[in-house]
Short mmCIF file of C-alpha atoms in Angstrom, two decimals:
data_model
loop_
_atom_site.label_atom_id
_atom_site.label_comp_id
_atom_site.label_asym_id
_atom_site.label_seq_id
_atom_site.Cartn_x
_atom_site.Cartn_y
_atom_site.Cartn_z
CA MET A 1 93.57 83.50 153.38
CA ARG A 2 92.25 80.51 155.32
CA LEU A 3 88.89 80.17 156.99
CA GLN A 4 88.89 78.41 160.33
CA GLY A 5 85.66 77.32 161.98
CA LEU A 6 85.23 78.32 165.62
CA PRO A 7 83.05 76.46 168.07
CA SER A 8 79.51 77.64 167.85
CA PRO A 9 78.61 80.19 170.53
CA VAL A 10 76.23 79.10 173.26
CA ARG A 11 73.21 80.76 174.75
CA ALA A 12 72.05 80.40 178.35
CA THR A 13 68.56 79.05 178.77
CA GLY A 14 66.55 77.79 181.62
CA GLY A 15 67.39 74.20 180.87
CA GLY A 16 71.11 74.74 180.49
CA LEU A 17 73.48 75.76 177.76
CA THR A 18 72.10 75.35 174.25
CA PRO A 19 74.43 75.77 171.28
CA VAL A 20 73.32 78.30 168.65
CA ARG A 21 73.48 76.69 165.20
CA ASP A 22 72.53 79.67 162.98
CA VAL A 23 75.69 81.74 163.50
CA SER A 24 78.10 81.69 160.52
CA PRO A 25 81.77 80.91 161.04
CA VAL A 26 84.07 83.86 161.61
CA ALA A 27 86.78 84.46 159.03
CA ILE A 28 90.26 84.63 160.48
CA LEU A 29 92.98 86.15 158.28
CA ASP A 30 96.34 84.49 158.29
CA LYS A 31 98.95 87.27 158.56
CA ASP A 32 101.34 85.33 156.32
CA ALA A 33 98.76 85.46 153.50
CA ILE A 34 98.58 89.27 153.50
CA GLN A 35 100.82 90.65 150.68
CA PRO A 36 101.17 94.32 149.68
CA ALA A 37 99.78 95.22 146.20
CA LYS A 38 102.44 95.59 143.49
CA PRO A 39 102.75 99.13 142.09
CA THR A 40 101.81 99.64 138.47
CA LYS A 41 104.27 100.74 135.82
CA GLY A 42 102.81 104.25 135.80
CA GLU A 43 103.28 104.57 139.56
CA LEU A 44 106.90 103.45 139.30
CA LEU A 45 107.57 106.05 136.61
CA ARG A 46 105.97 108.80 138.68
CA ARG A 47 108.03 107.83 141.70
CA ALA A 48 111.23 107.84 139.65
CA ALA A 49 110.42 111.22 138.10
CA LYS A 50 109.78 112.69 141.53
CA TYR A 51 113.38 112.09 142.63
CA GLN A 52 115.12 113.02 139.36
CA PRO A 53 117.27 116.16 139.30
CA ARG A 54 115.48 119.32 138.27
CA ALA A 55 117.99 120.06 135.52
CA GLY A 56 117.23 116.78 133.79
CA ARG A 57 113.49 117.38 133.94
CA ALA A 58 113.88 120.91 132.57
CA ALA A 59 115.96 119.65 129.66
CA ARG A 60 113.39 117.04 128.76
CA ALA A 61 110.56 119.57 128.99
CA ALA A 62 112.42 121.94 126.67
CA GLN A 63 113.06 119.11 124.22
CA ALA A 64 109.38 118.19 124.21
CA GLN A 65 108.41 121.77 123.42
CA THR A 66 110.89 122.02 120.54
CA LYS A 67 109.06 121.45 117.26
CA ALA A 68 110.55 119.94 114.14
CA PRO A 69 111.46 122.49 111.47
CA PRO A 70 108.67 123.02 108.93
CA ARG A 71 108.89 121.07 105.71
CA PRO A 72 109.91 123.29 102.77
CA ARG A 73 106.97 124.06 100.52
CA HIS A 74 106.57 125.61 97.11
CA LYS A 75 103.72 127.92 96.20
CA ILE A 76 102.54 129.08 92.79
CA SER A 77 100.57 132.30 92.90
CA ASP A 78 98.88 134.54 90.34
CA LEU A 79 98.51 131.68 87.87
CA SER A 80 95.37 129.78 86.99
CA GLU A 81 95.31 126.00 86.99
CA GLN A 82 94.36 126.09 83.32
CA ARG A 83 97.52 127.98 82.47
CA VAL A 84 99.69 125.55 84.44
CA LEU A 85 97.96 122.67 82.65
CA LYS A 86 98.82 124.20 79.28
CA THR A 87 102.43 124.50 80.39
CA GLY A 88 102.46 120.81 81.27
CA LEU A 89 101.12 119.88 77.84
CA ARG A 90 103.81 122.00 76.21
CA ARG A 91 106.39 120.18 78.31
CA LEU A 92 105.05 116.81 77.15
CA HIS A 93 105.09 118.07 73.57
CA ALA A 94 108.76 118.99 73.95
CA ARG A 95 109.63 115.59 75.40
CA LEU A 96 107.63 113.30 73.15
CA VAL A 97 106.90 115.07 69.87
CA LEU A 98 109.87 117.28 69.04
CA PRO A 99 112.49 114.47 69.14
CA LYS A 100 110.53 112.46 66.55
CA ALA A 101 108.50 115.02 64.65
CA SER A 102 108.64 113.02 61.42
CA GLU A 103 107.20 109.87 63.00
CA ILE A 104 103.89 111.48 63.91
CA LEU A 105 103.09 111.72 60.20
CA GLU A 106 102.83 107.92 60.06
CA LEU A 107 99.12 107.32 60.56
CA PRO A 108 97.85 104.11 62.20
CA ARG A 109 97.16 101.22 59.84
CA ARG A 110 95.38 97.89 59.91
CA GLU A 111 97.07 94.52 59.54
CA ASP A 112 96.44 94.55 55.79
CA GLY A 113 98.22 97.90 55.47
CA SER A 114 95.18 100.11 54.95
CA CYS A 115 94.79 103.29 56.98
CA ARG A 116 92.46 103.16 59.97
CA LEU A 117 91.37 106.78 59.60
CA MET A 118 88.32 107.77 57.62
CA ARG A 119 89.73 111.26 57.00
CA GLN A 120 93.33 110.37 56.28
CA SER A 121 94.12 113.41 54.14
CA PHE A 122 92.72 115.81 56.76
CA PHE A 123 95.00 114.49 59.51
CA GLN A 124 98.02 114.35 57.22
CA ARG A 125 97.64 118.04 56.44
CA LEU A 126 96.85 118.86 60.06
CA LEU A 127 99.87 117.03 61.48
CA SER A 128 102.21 118.39 58.80
CA LYS A 129 100.99 121.94 59.66
CA GLU A 130 99.62 122.57 56.19
CA ILE A 131 96.31 123.61 57.74
CA GLU A 132 95.16 124.82 61.14
CA LEU A 133 92.26 123.45 63.09
CA GLN A 134 90.97 126.94 63.85
CA GLY A 135 90.51 127.68 60.15
CA SER A 136 89.12 124.31 59.08
CA MET A 137 85.54 123.89 57.94
CA PRO A 138 83.06 122.59 60.55
CA ASN A 139 81.98 119.72 58.28
CA ASP A 140 85.57 118.48 57.91
CA ILE A 141 86.14 118.69 61.65
CA ALA A 142 82.91 116.89 62.54
CA SER A 143 83.62 114.03 60.13
CA ALA A 144 87.20 113.64 61.45
CA GLN A 145 86.24 113.58 65.13
CA SER A 146 85.64 109.81 65.27
CA ASP A 147 89.20 109.16 64.03
CA LEU A 148 90.76 110.66 67.15
CA ARG A 149 90.51 107.37 69.06
CA HIS A 150 93.02 105.81 66.64
CA LEU A 151 95.76 108.44 67.06
CA SER A 152 98.81 107.91 69.24
CA LEU A 153 99.75 110.08 72.20
CA GLU A 154 102.36 111.92 70.13
CA GLN A 155 99.86 112.65 67.36
CA LEU A 156 97.25 113.91 69.81
CA LEU A 157 99.85 116.17 71.42
CA GLY A 158 100.89 117.43 68.01
CA VAL A 159 97.34 118.55 67.28
CA ARG A 160 96.59 119.91 70.76
CA ALA A 161 99.79 121.90 71.20
CA ARG A 162 98.79 124.19 68.34
CA THR A 163 95.31 124.85 69.75
CA LEU A 164 96.06 125.49 73.43
CA ASP A 165 95.18 129.17 73.12
CA PHE A 166 92.10 128.58 70.98
CA ALA A 167 88.93 129.15 73.00
CA THR A 168 85.60 130.43 71.79
CA GLU A 169 81.96 130.18 72.77
CA SER A 170 80.63 131.18 69.38
CA ARG A 171 77.96 128.88 67.98
CA THR A 172 79.81 128.89 64.68
CA HIS A 173 82.63 126.95 66.36
CA ASP A 174 80.56 124.23 68.02
CA ALA A 175 82.22 121.60 65.83
CA HIS A 176 85.67 122.87 66.85
CA ASN A 177 84.84 122.76 70.56
CA SER A 178 83.35 119.28 70.29
CA PHE A 179 86.45 118.09 68.41
CA LEU A 180 88.78 119.48 71.10
CA ALA A 181 86.70 118.01 73.94
CA THR A 182 86.94 114.55 72.38
CA LEU A 183 90.64 115.06 71.72
CA ASP A 184 91.25 115.98 75.38
CA ARG A 185 89.52 112.83 76.64
CA HIS A 186 91.71 110.59 74.49
CA LEU A 187 94.82 112.67 75.18
CA PHE A 188 94.68 112.53 78.99
CA GLU A 189 93.78 108.85 78.95
CA ARG A 190 96.84 108.18 76.75
CA ILE A 191 99.03 110.20 79.13
CA SER A 192 98.02 107.96 82.05
CA LEU A 193 98.51 104.79 80.02
CA ARG A 194 101.99 105.90 78.97
CA HIS A 195 103.08 106.48 82.57
CA LEU A 196 101.59 103.36 84.17
CA ARG A 197 104.16 100.89 85.44
CA ASP A 198 104.55 97.78 83.29
CA GLY A 199 101.98 95.18 84.21
CA THR A 200 99.51 97.63 85.76
CA PRO A 201 96.10 97.08 84.17
CA PRO A 202 94.32 100.20 82.91
CA ARG A 203 91.31 101.41 84.84
CA ALA A 204 88.05 103.01 83.78
CA PRO A 205 88.49 105.76 81.16
CA GLU A 206 87.17 108.43 83.54
CA LEU A 207 89.78 107.54 86.18
CA MET A 208 92.56 107.50 83.61
CA GLN A 209 91.51 110.88 82.23
CA ARG A 210 91.48 112.53 85.66
CA LEU A 211 94.89 111.08 86.46
CA GLY A 212 96.24 112.29 83.12
CA VAL A 213 95.10 115.83 83.87
CA ARG A 214 96.91 115.75 87.22
CA LEU A 215 100.09 114.42 85.64
CA ALA A 216 100.08 117.26 83.13
CA ILE A 217 99.48 119.80 85.92
CA VAL A 218 102.45 118.40 87.87
CA LEU A 219 104.70 118.79 84.84
CA GLY A 220 103.46 122.34 84.35
CA ALA A 221 103.93 123.22 88.02
CA ARG A 222 107.47 121.89 87.98
CA ALA A 223 108.26 123.92 84.86
CA VAL A 224 106.94 127.08 86.52
CA LEU A 225 108.90 126.43 89.72
CA LEU A 226 112.09 125.83 87.78
CA GLY A 227 111.80 128.75 85.42
CA GLY A 228 109.43 131.20 87.07
CA SER A 229 107.43 133.15 84.53
CA HIS A 230 109.78 131.95 81.78
CA GLY A 231 108.76 128.37 82.52
CA LEU A 232 105.36 129.02 80.99
CA GLU A 233 106.77 128.81 77.49
CA VAL A 234 109.31 126.04 78.03
CA GLY A 235 108.59 123.28 75.55
CA ASP A 236 107.95 125.34 72.45
CA GLU A 237 110.23 124.92 69.48
CA GLU A 238 111.50 128.48 69.93
CA GLU A 239 112.54 127.84 73.55
CA GLY A 240 114.83 124.90 72.92
CA GLY A 241 112.49 122.15 74.10
CA ILE A 242 114.00 119.63 76.50
CA GLU A 243 117.36 121.40 76.52
CA GLY A 244 115.77 124.44 78.11
CA GLU A 245 114.35 122.20 80.82
CA LYS A 246 117.77 120.75 81.63
CA GLU A 247 119.35 124.19 81.79
CA ALA A 248 116.64 125.36 84.19
CA GLU A 249 117.27 122.34 86.42
CA GLN A 250 121.01 123.02 86.54
CA GLU A 251 120.39 126.67 87.38
CA GLN A 252 117.97 125.71 90.13
CA VAL A 253 120.48 123.29 91.68
CA SER A 254 123.09 126.04 91.86
CA GLN A 255 120.74 128.22 93.94
CA GLY A 256 121.26 126.95 97.45
CA ASP A 257 118.91 129.43 99.13
CA LYS A 258 115.76 127.86 97.68
CA PRO A 259 114.32 124.42 98.44
CA PRO A 260 114.86 122.01 95.55
CA VAL A 261 111.97 121.29 93.23
CA PRO A 262 111.05 117.62 93.74
CA THR A 263 111.42 115.12 90.94
CA CYS A 264 109.10 112.53 92.52
CA TRP A 265 105.50 113.48 93.29
CA ALA A 266 102.84 111.59 95.28
CA LEU A 267 99.34 112.02 93.87
CA PRO A 268 96.30 110.90 95.91
CA LEU A 269 93.98 108.49 94.12
CA GLU A 270 90.27 107.92 94.45
CA ASP A 271 89.40 105.09 96.83
CA GLU A 272 87.24 103.32 94.28
CA GLY A 273 88.59 101.86 91.08
CA TRP A 274 92.27 101.48 92.04
CA ASP A 275 92.13 98.18 93.96
CA GLY A 276 92.91 99.81 97.29
CA ALA A 277 95.84 101.92 96.03
CA ARG A 278 95.87 105.34 97.69
CA LEU A 279 98.82 107.08 96.01
CA ALA A 280 100.42 107.25 92.58
CA LEU A 281 104.15 108.01 92.49
CA PHE A 282 105.10 110.11 89.47
CA SER A 283 108.74 110.67 88.57
CA THR A 284 109.11 113.75 86.40
#
């Protein structure tokens, strides 16, 4: 657009024609400078859709309304989380303890060869099944509680697997309950440490313990899904241990009408304490 100045208009007065200086120039549009506005992308799409065949539009509308098939899901009902957790611990016992039952009798030692445990004889009899924790004296249990931090994962599982059904609120068993609470803290922390990928630094004990509980629950849930109600006892010596697990997996694969039980599980992690990691992948 170009602006061209016109001669100033004049005004008739008594003394003649006097030019008027306070009138602004008039803008004259050059017709060659006028260009139509370009349509936007959305307008072009609307114009194209307006002239498309109706059959094509109907097919696309039907496709948009078609939803993806729902993802197959598994559901465990009529079972408490505590019972599934016990099943997971039995599964770990079958995997880690039964194949090397004799090795758990080797108690941890210092560099000079002396035993690290203050109550060495108590744990030797406990791990060799000469005595039961339920029937042990409170004084013996209380004095042996501090030695739990030195035991390996297999040794902790060996003790805990025999006390999974022991629960009491009697004041006479306060020492037993305190012993088992300390054992559980070390046990679930060891479970997480065992399953961390090589090179992954351990986190705070509380985080490791919570993750260990979830790993055990996953193992228990998978055992229940594979074996139904029979999966609750898989892992005991009487049930064939790891062989029973393999047989259940083969039987489940042969059943094509049910969705397969996953072998890789994604577990959400707390935002704090894991250096920004949001998920833990656990291969069962």
